[in-house]
CSV table of C-alpha atoms in Angstrom, one decimal:
chain,number,residue,atom,x,y,z
V,293,UNK,CA,0.0,-0.3,0.0
V,294,UNK,CA,1.1,3.7,-0.6
V,295,UNK,CA,0.5,5.9,2.3
V,296,UNK,CA,0.3,10.0,1.7
V,297,UNK,CA,1.0,9.6,-1.8
V,298,UNK,CA,-0.6,12.8,-3.3
V,299,UNK,CA,1.8,14.9,-5.3
V,300,UNK,CA,4.3,11.8,-5.5
V,301,UNK,CA,5.4,11.9,-1.7
V,302,UNK,CA,4.5,9.5,0.7
V,303,UNK,CA,6.0,6.0,1.9
V,304,UNK,CA,5.1,2.6,0.5
V,305,UNK,CA,4.4,0.0,3.1
V,306,UNK,CA,4.7,-3.9,2.4
V,307,UNK,CA,2.8,-6.5,4.6
V,308,UNK,CA,3.9,-9.9,4.8
V,309,UNK,CA,2.2,-12.9,6.7
V,310,UNK,CA,4.8,-14.9,8.6
V,311,UNK,CA,4.2,-18.1,10.5
V,312,UNK,CA,5.9,-17.6,14.4
V,313,UNK,CA,8.5,-21.1,15.4
V,314,UNK,CA,5.7,-22.6,16.7
V,315,UNK,CA,3.9,-23.1,13.7
V,316,UNK,CA,0.6,-22.1,14.6
V,317,UNK,CA,0.8,-18.5,15.5
V,318,UNK,CA,1.3,-16.0,12.9
V,319,UNK,CA,1.8,-12.2,12.9
V,320,UNK,CA,2.1,-9.7,10.1
V,321,UNK,CA,5.4,-7.9,9.4
V,322,UNK,CA,5.0,-4.3,7.9
V,323,UNK,CA,8.0,-2.6,6.1
V,324,UNK,CA,8.1,1.0,5.3
V,325,UNK,CA,10.2,2.7,2.8
V,326,UNK,CA,10.4,6.4,2.0
V,327,UNK,CA,12.0,6.6,-1.9
V,328,UNK,CA,13.3,10.2,-2.6
V,329,UNK,CA,11.6,10.2,-5.7
V,330,UNK,CA,7.8,9.4,-3.9
V,331,UNK,CA,5.4,6.6,-4.2
V,332,UNK,CA,2.5,6.4,-6.4
V,333,UNK,CA,0.0,3.8,-5.6
V,334,UNK,CA,-1.6,1.0,-7.8
V,335,UNK,CA,-4.7,3.3,-8.5
V,336,UNK,CA,-2.8,6.4,-9.9
V,337,UNK,CA,-3.0,7.5,-13.6
V,338,UNK,CA,-0.7,7.2,-16.0
V,339,UNK,CA,-0.1,11.2,-15.7
V,340,UNK,CA,1.1,11.1,-12.2
V,341,UNK,CA,3.6,8.5,-13.2
V,342,UNK,CA,5.0,10.8,-16.3
V,343,UNK,CA,4.6,14.3,-14.0
V,344,UNK,CA,6.2,12.4,-11.2
V,345,UNK,CA,9.3,10.5,-13.2
V,346,UNK,CA,9.8,11.2,-16.8
V,347,UNK,CA,8.6,14.8,-17.7
V,348,UNK,CA,11.9,16.5,-16.0
V,349,UNK,CA,13.9,13.8,-17.9
V,350,UNK,CA,11.7,14.8,-21.4
V,351,UNK,CA,12.9,18.3,-20.6
V,352,UNK,CA,16.3,17.9,-20.1
V,353,UNK,CA,16.4,15.9,-23.6
V,354,UNK,CA,14.5,18.8,-25.3
V,355,UNK,CA,17.2,21.1,-23.9
V,356,UNK,CA,20.1,19.0,-25.5
V,357,UNK,CA,21.1,16.9,-22.4
V,358,UNK,CA,21.3,12.9,-21.9
V,359,UNK,CA,18.2,11.4,-19.9
V,360,UNK,CA,17.7,7.7,-19.2
V,361,UNK,CA,14.4,6.0,-17.0
V,362,UNK,CA,14.9,2.8,-16.6
V,363,UNK,CA,11.9,0.6,-15.3
V,364,UNK,CA,13.0,-2.4,-12.8
V,365,UNK,CA,11.4,-5.2,-10.9
V,366,UNK,CA,9.3,-8.7,-11.2
V,367,UNK,CA,8.6,-10.2,-14.2
V,368,UNK,CA,4.9,-9.0,-14.5
V,369,UNK,CA,4.6,-5.9,-12.4
V,370,UNK,CA,3.9,-3.7,-14.9
V,371,UNK,CA,7.2,-2.4,-16.5
V,372,UNK,CA,5.8,-2.4,-20.0
V,373,UNK,CA,2.4,-1.0,-19.5
V,374,UNK,CA,4.5,2.1,-17.5
V,375,UNK,CA,6.9,2.6,-20.1
V,376,UNK,CA,3.8,2.7,-23.0
V,377,UNK,CA,2.3,5.1,-20.7
V,378,UNK,CA,4.9,7.7,-20.4
V,379,UNK,CA,5.6,7.1,-24.1
V,380,UNK,CA,2.5,8.3,-24.8
V,381,UNK,CA,2.5,10.9,-23.1
V,382,UNK,CA,5.8,12.3,-23.7
V,383,UNK,CA,5.4,11.7,-27.8
V,384,UNK,CA,3.2,15.1,-28.3
V,385,UNK,CA,5.8,17.3,-26.4
V,386,UNK,CA,8.8,15.2,-28.8
V,387,UNK,CA,7.2,15.4,-31.9
V,388,UNK,CA,6.3,19.3,-31.0
V,389,UNK,CA,10.0,19.7,-31.2
V,390,UNK,CA,10.4,17.9,-34.7
V,391,UNK,CA,7.6,20.0,-36.4
V,392,UNK,CA,8.7,23.6,-35.2
V,393,UNK,CA,12.4,23.5,-33.8
V,394,UNK,CA,13.7,25.3,-30.9
V,395,UNK,CA,14.4,27.9,-33.5
V,396,UNK,CA,11.0,27.6,-35.6
V,397,UNK,CA,13.4,25.1,-38.3
V,398,UNK,CA,11.7,21.9,-38.8
V,399,UNK,CA,14.1,18.4,-38.0
V,400,UNK,CA,12.7,14.6,-37.6
V,401,UNK,CA,13.1,13.1,-34.6
V,402,UNK,CA,15.9,9.9,-34.6
V,403,UNK,CA,14.9,6.6,-33.7
V,404,UNK,CA,16.2,3.3,-32.8
V,405,UNK,CA,14.7,0.4,-30.7
V,406,UNK,CA,16.7,-2.5,-29.9
V,407,UNK,CA,16.1,-5.3,-27.5
V,408,UNK,CA,19.3,-7.0,-26.1
V,409,UNK,CA,19.0,-11.0,-25.2
V,410,UNK,CA,22.4,-11.8,-23.1
V,411,UNK,CA,25.0,-11.3,-25.3
V,412,UNK,CA,22.9,-10.9,-28.1
V,413,UNK,CA,21.1,-7.7,-29.8
V,414,UNK,CA,18.3,-7.2,-32.2
V,415,UNK,CA,16.8,-4.7,-34.1
V,416,UNK,CA,13.1,-4.6,-33.1
V,417,UNK,CA,12.2,-2.3,-36.4
V,418,UNK,CA,13.1,-4.3,-38.8
V,419,UNK,CA,14.1,-7.9,-37.0
V,420,UNK,CA,17.5,-8.0,-38.3
V,421,UNK,CA,20.5,-8.9,-35.4
V,422,UNK,CA,22.9,-6.4,-34.8
V,423,UNK,CA,26.3,-6.7,-34.2
V,424,UNK,CA,27.5,-4.4,-31.6
V,425,UNK,CA,31.2,-2.7,-33.4
V,426,UNK,CA,33.8,0.0,-32.1
V,427,UNK,CA,32.8,3.4,-33.5
V,428,UNK,CA,35.4,5.4,-34.5
V,429,UNK,CA,34.5,8.1,-32.3
V,430,UNK,CA,34.2,5.4,-29.6
V,431,UNK,CA,31.1,3.4,-27.8
V,432,UNK,CA,29.3,1.1,-29.9
V,433,UNK,CA,28.1,1.1,-33.8
V,434,UNK,CA,25.5,-1.6,-34.5
V,435,UNK,CA,25.5,-2.8,-37.6
V,436,UNK,CA,22.3,-3.8,-38.8
V,437,UNK,CA,20.1,-1.5,-36.4
V,438,UNK,CA,17.8,1.0,-37.8
V,439,UNK,CA,17.2,4.5,-37.2
V,440,UNK,CA,14.1,6.3,-38.4
V,441,UNK,CA,13.0,9.8,-38.9
V,442,UNK,CA,10.1,10.6,-37.1
V,443,UNK,CA,8.0,14.1,-37.5
V,444,UNK,CA,5.0,12.9,-35.4
V,445,UNK,CA,3.5,11.6,-31.9
V,446,UNK,CA,1.4,9.0,-34.2
V,447,UNK,CA,4.5,8.1,-36.0
V,448,UNK,CA,5.8,7.4,-32.6
V,449,UNK,CA,3.3,5.4,-31.0
V,450,UNK,CA,3.6,3.8,-34.5
V,451,UNK,CA,7.0,2.7,-33.7
V,452,UNK,CA,6.5,1.9,-30.3
V,453,UNK,CA,3.7,-0.5,-30.6
V,454,UNK,CA,5.8,-2.3,-33.5
V,455,UNK,CA,8.4,-2.5,-31.5
V,456,UNK,CA,6.9,-4.0,-28.6
V,457,UNK,CA,5.0,-6.5,-30.9
V,458,UNK,CA,8.1,-7.7,-32.2
V,459,UNK,CA,9.9,-8.0,-28.6
V,460,UNK,CA,10.7,-11.8,-27.7
V,461,UNK,CA,8.3,-13.2,-25.1
V,462,UNK,CA,7.7,-16.5,-23.4
V,463,UNK,CA,5.5,-18.0,-20.9
V,464,UNK,CA,6.7,-18.9,-17.5
V,465,UNK,CA,5.9,-19.7,-14.3
V,466,UNK,CA,5.4,-16.3,-13.2
V,467,UNK,CA,3.7,-14.0,-16.2
V,468,UNK,CA,2.4,-16.2,-19.9
V,469,UNK,CA,3.5,-13.5,-21.7
V,470,UNK,CA,7.3,-12.5,-20.2
V,471,UNK,CA,9.4,-10.4,-21.7
V,472,UNK,CA,12.9,-12.1,-22.1
V,473,UNK,CA,14.6,-9.3,-23.3
V,474,UNK,CA,15.9,-5.7,-22.3
V,475,UNK,CA,14.6,-3.3,-24.4
V,476,UNK,CA,16.4,-0.1,-25.5
V,477,UNK,CA,14.1,2.5,-26.8
V,478,UNK,CA,16.1,5.8,-27.8
V,479,UNK,CA,15.0,8.9,-29.2
V,480,UNK,CA,17.3,11.4,-30.8
V,481,UNK,CA,16.3,15.1,-30.7
V,482,UNK,CA,16.8,17.9,-33.1
V,483,UNK,CA,19.6,20.2,-31.9
V,484,UNK,CA,18.6,23.6,-31.2
V,485,UNK,CA,20.7,25.0,-34.2
V,486,UNK,CA,22.4,23.6,-37.6
V,487,UNK,CA,20.7,21.8,-40.8
V,488,UNK,CA,18.0,18.9,-40.6
V,489,UNK,CA,19.8,15.5,-42.1
V,490,UNK,CA,18.6,15.4,-46.0
V,491,UNK,CA,14.9,13.3,-46.5
V,492,UNK,CA,16.0,9.8,-46.7
V,493,UNK,CA,19.8,10.2,-45.5
V,494,UNK,CA,20.9,6.6,-43.5
V,495,UNK,CA,22.8,7.5,-40.6
V,496,UNK,CA,24.3,4.7,-37.9
V,497,UNK,CA,22.8,3.7,-34.7
V,498,UNK,CA,25.7,4.7,-31.8
V,499,UNK,CA,25.7,4.6,-28.3
V,500,UNK,CA,28.0,5.5,-25.9
V,501,UNK,CA,31.4,7.7,-26.5
V,502,UNK,CA,29.1,10.5,-27.1
V,503,UNK,CA,26.3,8.3,-28.4
V,504,UNK,CA,24.7,11.1,-31.0
V,505,UNK,CA,25.1,10.8,-34.7
V,506,UNK,CA,27.9,13.2,-36.0
V,507,UNK,CA,25.1,14.6,-37.9
V,508,UNK,CA,22.8,15.7,-35.2
V,509,UNK,CA,25.5,18.3,-33.7
V,510,UNK,CA,26.7,19.0,-29.7
V,511,UNK,CA,23.8,20.5,-29.1
V,512,UNK,CA,21.2,17.5,-29.5
V,513,UNK,CA,19.5,15.7,-26.7
V,514,UNK,CA,18.5,12.0,-26.3
V,515,UNK,CA,16.0,10.7,-24.6
V,516,UNK,CA,16.4,6.8,-23.5
V,517,UNK,CA,13.5,4.6,-22.4
V,518,UNK,CA,14.6,1.0,-20.6
V,519,UNK,CA,12.0,-1.7,-20.2
V,520,UNK,CA,14.2,-4.2,-18.8
V,521,UNK,CA,13.1,-7.9,-18.2
V,522,UNK,CA,11.8,-9.1,-15.1
V,523,UNK,CA,14.4,-10.2,-12.0
V,524,UNK,CA,13.8,-13.6,-11.4
V,525,UNK,CA,14.7,-15.9,-8.3
V,526,UNK,CA,15.8,-19.5,-8.5
V,527,UNK,CA,12.5,-20.6,-7.3
V,528,UNK,CA,10.9,-18.7,-9.9
V,529,UNK,CA,12.4,-21.0,-12.8
V,530,UNK,CA,13.0,-24.4,-10.9
V,531,UNK,CA,10.2,-26.0,-13.3
V,532,UNK,CA,11.5,-24.2,-16.3
V,533,UNK,CA,13.4,-26.2,-19.6
V,534,UNK,CA,16.9,-25.6,-19.6
V,535,UNK,CA,16.5,-23.1,-22.6
V,536,UNK,CA,14.4,-20.3,-20.3
V,537,UNK,CA,16.7,-20.9,-17.5
V,538,UNK,CA,19.3,-19.7,-19.7
V,539,UNK,CA,17.3,-16.7,-20.6
V,540,UNK,CA,17.0,-16.4,-16.7
V,541,UNK,CA,20.6,-16.5,-15.7
V,542,UNK,CA,21.6,-13.8,-18.6
V,543,UNK,CA,19.0,-11.5,-17.2
V,544,UNK,CA,20.2,-11.6,-13.6
V,545,UNK,CA,23.7,-11.5,-15.0
V,546,UNK,CA,23.1,-7.9,-16.7
V,547,UNK,CA,20.9,-6.5,-14.3
V,548,UNK,CA,23.5,-7.1,-11.7
V,549,UNK,CA,25.8,-5.1,-14.0
V,550,UNK,CA,23.2,-2.6,-14.6
V,551,UNK,CA,22.3,-2.3,-10.7
V,552,UNK,CA,26.2,-2.3,-10.4
V,553,UNK,CA,26.4,0.9,-12.8
V,554,UNK,CA,23.4,2.7,-11.6
V,555,UNK,CA,24.7,2.3,-7.8
V,556,UNK,CA,28.3,3.7,-8.9
V,557,UNK,CA,26.1,6.7,-10.9
V,558,UNK,CA,24.0,7.4,-8.1
V,559,UNK,CA,27.3,7.1,-5.5
V,560,UNK,CA,29.0,9.6,-7.7
V,561,UNK,CA,26.0,12.2,-7.9
V,562,UNK,CA,25.8,12.0,-3.6
V,563,UNK,CA,29.8,12.3,-3.2
V,564,UNK,CA,30.7,14.8,-5.9
V,565,UNK,CA,33.8,11.9,-6.1
V,566,UNK,CA,34.6,10.0,-9.5
V,567,UNK,CA,34.1,6.2,-9.2
V,568,UNK,CA,34.5,3.5,-11.3
V,569,UNK,CA,31.5,2.8,-13.7
V,570,UNK,CA,31.7,-0.7,-14.8
V,571,UNK,CA,29.7,-0.6,-18.0
V,572,UNK,CA,31.9,-2.8,-19.8
V,573,UNK,CA,30.3,-5.9,-17.8
V,574,UNK,CA,27.1,-6.8,-20.2
V,575,UNK,CA,26.3,-5.5,-23.5
V,576,UNK,CA,23.1,-3.4,-21.9
V,577,UNK,CA,25.2,-1.6,-20.0
V,578,UNK,CA,27.9,-0.8,-22.5
V,579,UNK,CA,24.4,0.2,-24.8
V,580,UNK,CA,23.9,2.6,-21.8
V,581,UNK,CA,27.3,3.7,-21.0
V,582,UNK,CA,26.4,7.7,-22.4
V,583,UNK,CA,23.5,7.1,-19.6
V,584,UNK,CA,25.8,7.7,-16.3
V,585,UNK,CA,27.7,10.6,-17.9
V,586,UNK,CA,28.2,13.5,-15.2
V,587,UNK,CA,25.5,15.5,-17.3
V,588,UNK,CA,23.2,12.8,-17.3
V,589,UNK,CA,20.0,12.7,-15.8
V,590,UNK,CA,18.7,9.0,-14.8
V,591,UNK,CA,15.6,8.0,-13.2
V,592,UNK,CA,14.9,4.4,-11.9
V,593,UNK,CA,11.2,3.7,-11.6
V,594,UNK,CA,10.5,0.2,-9.8
V,595,UNK,CA,7.4,-1.9,-10.6
V,596,UNK,CA,6.0,-3.9,-7.4
V,597,UNK,CA,3.0,-5.9,-7.7
V,598,UNK,CA,0.2,-5.7,-4.8
V,599,UNK,CA,-0.3,-9.3,-4.7
V,600,UNK,CA,0.0,-10.8,-1.5
V,601,UNK,CA,2.2,-13.9,-3.3
V,602,UNK,CA,4.5,-11.6,-4.7
V,603,UNK,CA,5.3,-9.6,-1.1
V,604,UNK,CA,8.8,-11.0,-1.1
V,605,UNK,CA,9.5,-10.0,-4.4
V,606,UNK,CA,8.6,-6.5,-3.9
V,607,UNK,CA,10.3,-6.0,-1.1
V,608,UNK,CA,13.4,-6.8,-3.1
V,609,UNK,CA,12.5,-4.6,-5.8
V,610,UNK,CA,11.7,-1.8,-3.4
V,611,UNK,CA,15.2,-2.4,-1.0
V,612,UNK,CA,17.1,-2.4,-4.8
V,613,UNK,CA,15.4,1.3,-5.7
V,614,UNK,CA,16.1,2.8,-2.2
V,615,UNK,CA,20.0,1.3,-2.1
V,616,UNK,CA,19.9,2.7,-6.2
V,617,UNK,CA,18.6,6.0,-5.7
V,618,UNK,CA,19.8,7.1,-2.2
V,619,UNK,CA,18.8,9.8,-0.5
V,620,UNK,CA,15.6,8.3,1.4
V,621,UNK,CA,14.3,7.9,4.7
V,622,UNK,CA,15.6,4.4,6.2
V,623,UNK,CA,13.3,1.1,5.8
V,624,UNK,CA,11.5,1.4,9.2
V,625,UNK,CA,9.9,-2.1,10.1
V,626,UNK,CA,7.2,-3.2,12.9
V,627,UNK,CA,5.0,-6.2,13.8
V,628,UNK,CA,1.3,-6.9,14.4
V,629,UNK,CA,-0.3,-10.2,15.8
V,630,UNK,CA,-2.9,-11.7,13.7
V,631,UNK,CA,-5.8,-13.3,15.9
V,632,UNK,CA,-6.8,-16.7,15.6
V,633,UNK,CA,-10.5,-17.1,14.9
V,634,UNK,CA,-12.3,-20.5,16.6
């Protein structure tokens, strides 16, 4: 449950029903956490989520900065739905820049969508496998990935729908349509000045080492939305086939590398001291290397399920988000007894 969540404040309280050592008496353990960015309940509208988590990032990208939003949580907790809601609300603002530009000159948005499956990468807009290559300017160039020019919000939403439909999903013990990959959606925002690219121009998809294509210029911004695959515990995959278990292991490995990078990013922001950024530990974090730069804005949106069966998963997600973001209050815990009936 969320207490006092109006306006993005408040705290999340998880209630776990547990058994005492005598295996007869039961009790409730309540754990309250207050994330630094705020908390919203299951009844919150998409507009509230967008305003709290995404709007500052969109504004930063429109002003020429690098902004990244990550959704993190167990499978089936609503990460993909949340990303789609955020994207739908951000599309009109981004499309307005494409139509009018910052100084009245029209220039298209440049959009790429890829999925990361362990050490493999697939372009979601064409279905072609991508080969990560070292770019001459530094970072990674994805050979085989496409960069689409987009002029309207409707075109943006069509691209997201196509990318989501092409994403790899499988039935698991926790979710009938569990995403088995991380989706990385990047939107390059036109610069404040400079000529637009010629119609039909072909550009490479680059990440890291400045990330943005040279044609975009130094004042171009980038908004990156990352829909992470759901974290899985050993119990979740115990009955899976070997292929699903291998996928689960790859997902957890890349999530571990991502958490290490976000943790280092947050520590550097808190202390002001340089910190080692282990982005080379996984393909996902190599693609997101620019997201951990000094001038980047980064937000982690933790998604949890209100179901009682998912309490331990939800607690794990909340602890992870609190640890990564920092700045929130320490978790508080207390217990209450359960009365026996009869």
